[in-house]
PDB file of C-alpha atoms in Angstrom:
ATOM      1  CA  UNK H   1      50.754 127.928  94.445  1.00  0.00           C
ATOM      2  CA  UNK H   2      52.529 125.186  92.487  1.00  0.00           C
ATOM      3  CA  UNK H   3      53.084 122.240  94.848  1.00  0.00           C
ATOM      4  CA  UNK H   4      55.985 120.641  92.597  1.00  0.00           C
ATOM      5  CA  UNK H   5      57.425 120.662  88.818  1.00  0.00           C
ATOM      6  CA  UNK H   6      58.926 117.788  86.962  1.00  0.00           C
ATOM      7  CA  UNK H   7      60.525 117.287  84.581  1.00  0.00           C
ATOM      8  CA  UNK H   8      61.040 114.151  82.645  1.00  0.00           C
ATOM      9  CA  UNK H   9      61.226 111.960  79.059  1.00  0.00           C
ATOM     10  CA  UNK H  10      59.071 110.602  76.882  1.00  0.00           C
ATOM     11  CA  UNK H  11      60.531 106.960  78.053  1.00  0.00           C
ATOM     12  CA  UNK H  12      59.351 108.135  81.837  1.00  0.00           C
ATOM     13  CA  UNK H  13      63.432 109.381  83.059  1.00  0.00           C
ATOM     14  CA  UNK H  14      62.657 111.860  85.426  1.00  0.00           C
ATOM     15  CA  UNK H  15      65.196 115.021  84.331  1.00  0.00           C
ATOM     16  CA  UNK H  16      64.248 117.771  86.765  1.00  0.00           C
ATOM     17  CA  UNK H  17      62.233 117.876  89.950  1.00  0.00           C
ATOM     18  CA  UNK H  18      61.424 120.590  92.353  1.00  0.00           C
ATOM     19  CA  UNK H  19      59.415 120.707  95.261  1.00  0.00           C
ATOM     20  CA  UNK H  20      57.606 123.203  96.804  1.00  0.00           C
ATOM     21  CA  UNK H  21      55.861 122.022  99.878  1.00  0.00           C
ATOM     22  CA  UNK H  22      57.285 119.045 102.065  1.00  0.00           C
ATOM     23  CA  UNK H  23      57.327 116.193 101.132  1.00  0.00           C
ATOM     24  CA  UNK H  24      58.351 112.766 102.312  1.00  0.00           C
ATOM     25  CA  UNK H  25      61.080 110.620 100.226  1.00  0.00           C
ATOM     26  CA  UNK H  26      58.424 107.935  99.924  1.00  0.00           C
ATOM     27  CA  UNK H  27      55.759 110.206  98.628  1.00  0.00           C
ATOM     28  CA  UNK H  28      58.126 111.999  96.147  1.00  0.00           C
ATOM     29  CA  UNK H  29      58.768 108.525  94.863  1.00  0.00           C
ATOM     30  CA  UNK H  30      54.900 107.782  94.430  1.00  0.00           C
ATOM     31  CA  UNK H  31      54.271 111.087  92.697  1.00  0.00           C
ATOM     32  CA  UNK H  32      56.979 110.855  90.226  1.00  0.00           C
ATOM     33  CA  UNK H  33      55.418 107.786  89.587  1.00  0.00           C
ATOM     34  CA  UNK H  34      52.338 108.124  89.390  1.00  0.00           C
ATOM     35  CA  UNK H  35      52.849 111.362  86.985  1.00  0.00           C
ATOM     36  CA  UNK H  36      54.877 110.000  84.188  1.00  0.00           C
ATOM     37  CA  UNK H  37      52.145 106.949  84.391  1.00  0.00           C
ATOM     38  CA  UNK H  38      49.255 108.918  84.039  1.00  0.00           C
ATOM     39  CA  UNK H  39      50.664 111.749  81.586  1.00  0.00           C
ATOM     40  CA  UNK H  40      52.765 109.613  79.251  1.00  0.00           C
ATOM     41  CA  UNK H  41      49.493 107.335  79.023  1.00  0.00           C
ATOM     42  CA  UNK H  42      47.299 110.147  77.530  1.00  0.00           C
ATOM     43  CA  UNK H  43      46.697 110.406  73.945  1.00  0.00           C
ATOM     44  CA  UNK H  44      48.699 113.212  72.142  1.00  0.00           C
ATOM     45  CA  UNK H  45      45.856 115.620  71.324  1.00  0.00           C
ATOM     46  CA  UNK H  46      44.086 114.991  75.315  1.00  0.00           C
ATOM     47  CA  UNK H  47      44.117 118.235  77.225  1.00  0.00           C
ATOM     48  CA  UNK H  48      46.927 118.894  79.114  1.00  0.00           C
ATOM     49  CA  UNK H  49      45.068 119.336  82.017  1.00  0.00           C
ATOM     50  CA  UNK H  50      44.224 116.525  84.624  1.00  0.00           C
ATOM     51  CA  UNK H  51      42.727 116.213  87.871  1.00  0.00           C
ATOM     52  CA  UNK H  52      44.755 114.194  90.517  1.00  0.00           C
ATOM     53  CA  UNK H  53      44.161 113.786  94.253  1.00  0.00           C
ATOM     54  CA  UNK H  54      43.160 117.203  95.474  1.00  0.00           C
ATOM     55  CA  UNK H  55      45.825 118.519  92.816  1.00  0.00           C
ATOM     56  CA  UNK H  56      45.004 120.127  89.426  1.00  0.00           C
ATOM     57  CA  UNK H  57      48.273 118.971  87.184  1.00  0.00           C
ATOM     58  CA  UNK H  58      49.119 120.844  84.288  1.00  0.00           C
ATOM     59  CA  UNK H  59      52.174 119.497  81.834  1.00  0.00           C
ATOM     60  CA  UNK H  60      53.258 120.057  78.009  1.00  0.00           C
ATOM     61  CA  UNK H  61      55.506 117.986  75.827  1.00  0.00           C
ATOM     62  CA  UNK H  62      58.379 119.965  74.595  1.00  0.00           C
ATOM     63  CA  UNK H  63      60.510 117.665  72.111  1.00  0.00           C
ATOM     64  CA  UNK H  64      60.906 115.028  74.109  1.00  0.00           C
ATOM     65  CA  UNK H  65      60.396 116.464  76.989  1.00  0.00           C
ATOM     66  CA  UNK H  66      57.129 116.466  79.298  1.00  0.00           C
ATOM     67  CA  UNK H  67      56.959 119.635  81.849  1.00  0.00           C
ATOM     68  CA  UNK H  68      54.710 119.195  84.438  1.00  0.00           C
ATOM     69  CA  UNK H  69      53.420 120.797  87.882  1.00  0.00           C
ATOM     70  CA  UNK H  70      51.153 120.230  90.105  1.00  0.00           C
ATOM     71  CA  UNK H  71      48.871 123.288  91.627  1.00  0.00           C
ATOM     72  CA  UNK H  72      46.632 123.900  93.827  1.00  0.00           C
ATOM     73  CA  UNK H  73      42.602 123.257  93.804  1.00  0.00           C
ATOM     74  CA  UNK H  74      42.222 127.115  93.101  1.00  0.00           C
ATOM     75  CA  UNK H  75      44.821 127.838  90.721  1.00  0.00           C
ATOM     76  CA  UNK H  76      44.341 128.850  87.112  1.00  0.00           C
ATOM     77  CA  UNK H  77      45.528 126.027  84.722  1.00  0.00           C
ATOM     78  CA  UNK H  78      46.037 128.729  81.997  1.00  0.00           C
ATOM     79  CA  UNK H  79      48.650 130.321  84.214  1.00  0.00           C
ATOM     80  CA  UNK H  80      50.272 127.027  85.358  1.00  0.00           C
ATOM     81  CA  UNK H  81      50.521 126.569  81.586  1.00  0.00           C
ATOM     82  CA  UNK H  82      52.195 129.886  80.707  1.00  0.00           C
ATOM     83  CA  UNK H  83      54.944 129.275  83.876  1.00  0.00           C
ATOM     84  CA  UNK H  84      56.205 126.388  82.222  1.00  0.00           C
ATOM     85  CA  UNK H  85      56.093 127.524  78.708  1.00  0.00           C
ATOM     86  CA  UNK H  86      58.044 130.793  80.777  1.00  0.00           C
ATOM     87  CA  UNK H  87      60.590 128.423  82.273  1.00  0.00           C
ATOM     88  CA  UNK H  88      61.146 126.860  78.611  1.00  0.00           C
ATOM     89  CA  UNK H  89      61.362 130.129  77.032  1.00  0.00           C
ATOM     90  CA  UNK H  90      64.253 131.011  79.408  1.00  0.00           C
ATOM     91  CA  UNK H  91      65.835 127.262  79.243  1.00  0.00           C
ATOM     92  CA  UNK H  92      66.098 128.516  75.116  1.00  0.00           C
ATOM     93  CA  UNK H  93      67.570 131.377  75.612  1.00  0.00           C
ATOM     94  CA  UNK H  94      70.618 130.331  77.940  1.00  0.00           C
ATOM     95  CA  UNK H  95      71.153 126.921  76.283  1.00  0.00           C
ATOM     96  CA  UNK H  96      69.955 128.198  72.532  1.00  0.00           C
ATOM     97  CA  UNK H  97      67.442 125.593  71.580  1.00  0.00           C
ATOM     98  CA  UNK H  98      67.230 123.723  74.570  1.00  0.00           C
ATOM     99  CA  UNK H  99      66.993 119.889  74.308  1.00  0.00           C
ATOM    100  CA  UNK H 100      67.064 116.960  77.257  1.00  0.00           C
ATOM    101  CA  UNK H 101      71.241 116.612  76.680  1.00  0.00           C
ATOM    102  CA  UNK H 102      71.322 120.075  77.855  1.00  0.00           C
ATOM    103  CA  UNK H 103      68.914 119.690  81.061  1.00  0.00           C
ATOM    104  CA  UNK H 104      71.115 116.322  81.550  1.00  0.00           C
ATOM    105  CA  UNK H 105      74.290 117.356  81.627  1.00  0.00           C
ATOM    106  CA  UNK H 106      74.088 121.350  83.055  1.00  0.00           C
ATOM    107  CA  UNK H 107      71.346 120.217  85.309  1.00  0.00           C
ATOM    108  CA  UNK H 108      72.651 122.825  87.967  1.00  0.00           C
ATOM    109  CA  UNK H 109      72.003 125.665  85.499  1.00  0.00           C
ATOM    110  CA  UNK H 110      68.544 124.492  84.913  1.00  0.00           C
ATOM    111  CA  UNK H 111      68.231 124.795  88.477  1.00  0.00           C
ATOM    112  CA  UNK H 112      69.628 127.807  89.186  1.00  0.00           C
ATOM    113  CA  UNK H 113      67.213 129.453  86.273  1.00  0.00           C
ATOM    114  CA  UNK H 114      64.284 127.910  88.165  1.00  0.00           C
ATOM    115  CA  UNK H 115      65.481 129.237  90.947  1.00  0.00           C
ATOM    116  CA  UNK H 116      65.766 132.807  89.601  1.00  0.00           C
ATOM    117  CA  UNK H 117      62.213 131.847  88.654  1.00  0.00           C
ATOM    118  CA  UNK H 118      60.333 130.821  90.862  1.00  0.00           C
ATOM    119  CA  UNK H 119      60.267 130.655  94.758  1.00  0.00           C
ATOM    120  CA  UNK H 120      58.325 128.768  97.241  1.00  0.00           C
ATOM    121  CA  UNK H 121      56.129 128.093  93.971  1.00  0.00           C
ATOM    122  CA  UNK H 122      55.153 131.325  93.009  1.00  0.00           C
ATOM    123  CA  UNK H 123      57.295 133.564  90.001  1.00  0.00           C
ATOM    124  CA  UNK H 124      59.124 136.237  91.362  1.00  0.00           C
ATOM    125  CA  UNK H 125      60.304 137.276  88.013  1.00  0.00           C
ATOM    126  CA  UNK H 126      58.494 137.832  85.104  1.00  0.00           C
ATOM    127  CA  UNK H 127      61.377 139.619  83.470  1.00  0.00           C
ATOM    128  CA  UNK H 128      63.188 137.375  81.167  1.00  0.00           C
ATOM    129  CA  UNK H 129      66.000 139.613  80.383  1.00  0.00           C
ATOM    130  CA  UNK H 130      66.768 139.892  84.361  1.00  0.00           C
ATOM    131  CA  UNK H 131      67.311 136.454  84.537  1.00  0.00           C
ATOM    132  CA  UNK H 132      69.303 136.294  81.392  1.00  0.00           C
ATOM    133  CA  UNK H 133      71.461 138.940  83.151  1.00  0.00           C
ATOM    134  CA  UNK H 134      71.389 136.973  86.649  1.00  0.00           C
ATOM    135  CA  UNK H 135      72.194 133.781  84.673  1.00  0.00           C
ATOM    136  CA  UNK H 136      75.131 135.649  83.149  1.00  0.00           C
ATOM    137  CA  UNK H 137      76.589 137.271  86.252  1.00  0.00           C
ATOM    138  CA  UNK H 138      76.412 133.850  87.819  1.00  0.00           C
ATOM    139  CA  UNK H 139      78.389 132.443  85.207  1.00  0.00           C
ATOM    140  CA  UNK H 140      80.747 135.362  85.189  1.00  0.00           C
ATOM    141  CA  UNK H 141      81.398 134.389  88.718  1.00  0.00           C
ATOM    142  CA  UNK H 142      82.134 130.978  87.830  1.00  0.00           C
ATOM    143  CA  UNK H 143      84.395 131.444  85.233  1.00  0.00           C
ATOM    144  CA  UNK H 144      86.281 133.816  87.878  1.00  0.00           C
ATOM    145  CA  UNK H 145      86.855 131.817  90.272  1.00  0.00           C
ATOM    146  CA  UNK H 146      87.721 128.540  88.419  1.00  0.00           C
ATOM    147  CA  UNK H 147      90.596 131.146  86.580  1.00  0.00           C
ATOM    148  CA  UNK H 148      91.603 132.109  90.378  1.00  0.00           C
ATOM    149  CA  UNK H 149      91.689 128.223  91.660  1.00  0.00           C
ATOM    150  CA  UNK H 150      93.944 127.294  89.101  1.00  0.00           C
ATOM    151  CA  UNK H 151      96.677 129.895  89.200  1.00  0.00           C
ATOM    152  CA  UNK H 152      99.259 128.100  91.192  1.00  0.00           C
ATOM    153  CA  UNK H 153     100.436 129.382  94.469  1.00  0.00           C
ATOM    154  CA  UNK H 154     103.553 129.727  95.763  1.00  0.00           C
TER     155      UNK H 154
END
């Protein structure tokens, strides 16, 4: 089970985070911190595995982006690996080349794709065209109501 995923730049700007097991403000704060530290520090051709705690971290640098999430002792790095390529893969798709801009400034929808994603840590769909369509109906929605909320009433 992933424990948490963030999300953040090449200059250490945390973008994205997600927890999946509680966790204390003050802790959050430490393991943001300690991540960027010790993955930003690594040379560019390291593995993109580390060890950390009683963790197993996996992350990848997409353009300026780093991806990273922690699992658990017994989880397979290779499939921690191919969640967050997954999540990028579906980032692309709804933005169209995704790049940090995009996770910036429509941070909810990055969100809400996780969220069609993954739950509680695990994936719950491996179906990228569902969420495409789940990411569209939600916006649908949107779009619907914002035309509704500004028709005047009388």
């Amino acid at each position: 089970m992933m424990r948490f995923l963030l999300l953040f730049s090449r200059q250490g700007k945390l973008r994205l985070q997600k927890w999946f097991s509680p966790v204390t403000d003050r802790e959050k704060k430490k393991v943001i911190r300690d991540m960027t530290t010790l993955v930003l520090a690594r040379p560019p051709r390291s593995c993109n595995f580390l060890h950390w705690r009683d963790l197993k971290v996996v992350y990848k640098r997409y353009a300026s982006l780093y991806f990273c999430a922690g699992l658990e002792d017994q989880d397979n790095e290779l499939l921690g690996l191919e969640v967050l390529h997954r999540y990028v893969e579906l980032l692309d798709k709804y933005f169209g080349n995704v790049c940090e801009l995009d996770i910036i400034f429509n941070f909810e929808k990055a969100y809400f794709l996780l969220d069609e994603f993954l739950m509680g840590g695990e994936v719950v769909e491996t179906s990228k065209v569902a969420v495409r369509v789940s990411m569209e109906e939600a916006d649908t929605l949107q779009e619907t109501m914002e035309e509704y909320m500004s028709k005047p009433t009388y």
